Short mmCIF file of C-alpha atoms in Angstrom, two decimals:
data_model
loop_
_atom_site.label_atom_id
_atom_site.label_comp_id
_atom_site.label_asym_id
_atom_site.label_seq_id
_atom_site.Cartn_x
_atom_site.Cartn_y
_atom_site.Cartn_z
CA ALA W 1264 24.97 22.56 138.03
CA LYS W 1265 22.93 22.77 134.83
CA ASP W 1266 19.62 22.55 136.74
CA LYS W 1267 20.74 25.34 139.06
CA MET W 1268 21.66 27.52 136.10
CA LYS W 1269 18.26 26.94 134.51
CA ARG W 1270 16.48 27.98 137.69
CA ASN W 1271 18.40 31.24 137.85
CA SER W 1272 17.85 32.04 134.19
CA PHE W 1273 14.19 33.00 134.52
CA CYS W 1274 12.57 36.11 135.92
CA SER W 1275 10.27 35.58 138.86
CA ALA W 1276 8.17 38.61 137.87
CA ILE W 1277 7.91 41.24 135.17
CA TYR W 1278 6.53 44.66 135.99
CA LEU W 1279 5.29 47.03 133.28
CA VAL W 1280 5.81 50.72 133.99
CA SER W 1281 5.74 53.82 131.82
CA ALA W 1282 9.28 54.99 132.68
CA LEU W 1283 12.50 53.76 134.26
CA PRO W 1284 14.79 55.81 136.50
CA VAL W 1285 17.57 57.30 134.37
CA THR W 1286 20.25 59.90 135.05
CA ARG W 1287 20.81 63.05 133.01
CA SER W 1288 23.38 61.17 130.95
CA GLY W 1289 20.77 58.52 130.12
CA LYS W 1290 22.20 55.74 132.27
CA LEU W 1291 19.72 53.37 133.84
CA MET W 1292 19.88 53.37 137.64
CA ARG W 1293 20.23 49.62 138.17
CA ARG W 1294 21.06 50.15 141.86
CA ILE W 1295 17.62 51.67 142.45
CA LEU W 1296 15.85 48.94 140.48
CA ARG W 1297 17.71 46.26 142.47
CA SER W 1298 16.75 47.90 145.77
CA LEU W 1299 13.10 48.12 144.76
CA ALA W 1300 13.06 44.50 143.59
CA VAL W 1301 14.32 43.17 146.92
CA GLY W 1302 12.02 45.45 148.92
CA SER W 1303 14.69 47.70 150.40
CA CYS W 1304 13.56 51.09 151.73
CA GLN W 1305 17.03 52.58 151.29
CA LEU W 1306 17.38 53.66 147.68
CA GLY W 1307 20.39 55.90 148.16
CA ASP W 1308 20.89 59.18 146.30
CA THR W 1309 18.14 59.83 143.77
CA SER W 1310 18.94 63.52 143.19
CA THR W 1311 20.53 62.88 139.78
CA LEU W 1312 17.42 61.27 138.30
CA VAL W 1313 15.74 62.98 135.37
CA ASN W 1314 12.40 61.39 136.29
CA PRO W 1315 12.21 60.76 140.06
CA LEU W 1316 8.46 60.03 139.83
CA SER W 1317 9.30 56.82 137.99
CA VAL W 1318 10.63 55.39 141.27
CA ASP W 1319 7.25 55.98 142.94
CA GLU W 1320 5.45 54.32 140.03
CA ILE W 1321 7.71 51.25 140.24
CA LYS W 1322 7.17 51.02 144.02
CA LYS W 1323 3.39 51.14 143.60
CA THR W 1324 3.46 48.56 140.82
CA ILE W 1325 5.53 46.11 142.87
CA GLN W 1326 3.38 46.62 145.97
CA SER W 1327 0.12 46.13 144.08
CA SER W 1328 1.36 42.92 142.49
CA LYS W 1329 2.18 41.42 145.91
CA GLN W 1330 -1.34 41.92 147.24
#
């Protein structure tokens, strides 16, 4: 069990971007980040984002790192 926990404790990748998707109240949109990380095309409602362009930047960064 300890070996399994160690394996899950590390990030498989770190992506550096200039902005993260946040709502008007300042909450980080973890749902969107999770969807992008697993490669899902369905991000759900992004209309409440203050900075919707950050989602495009994250997509491009993830795609370029996989090439």
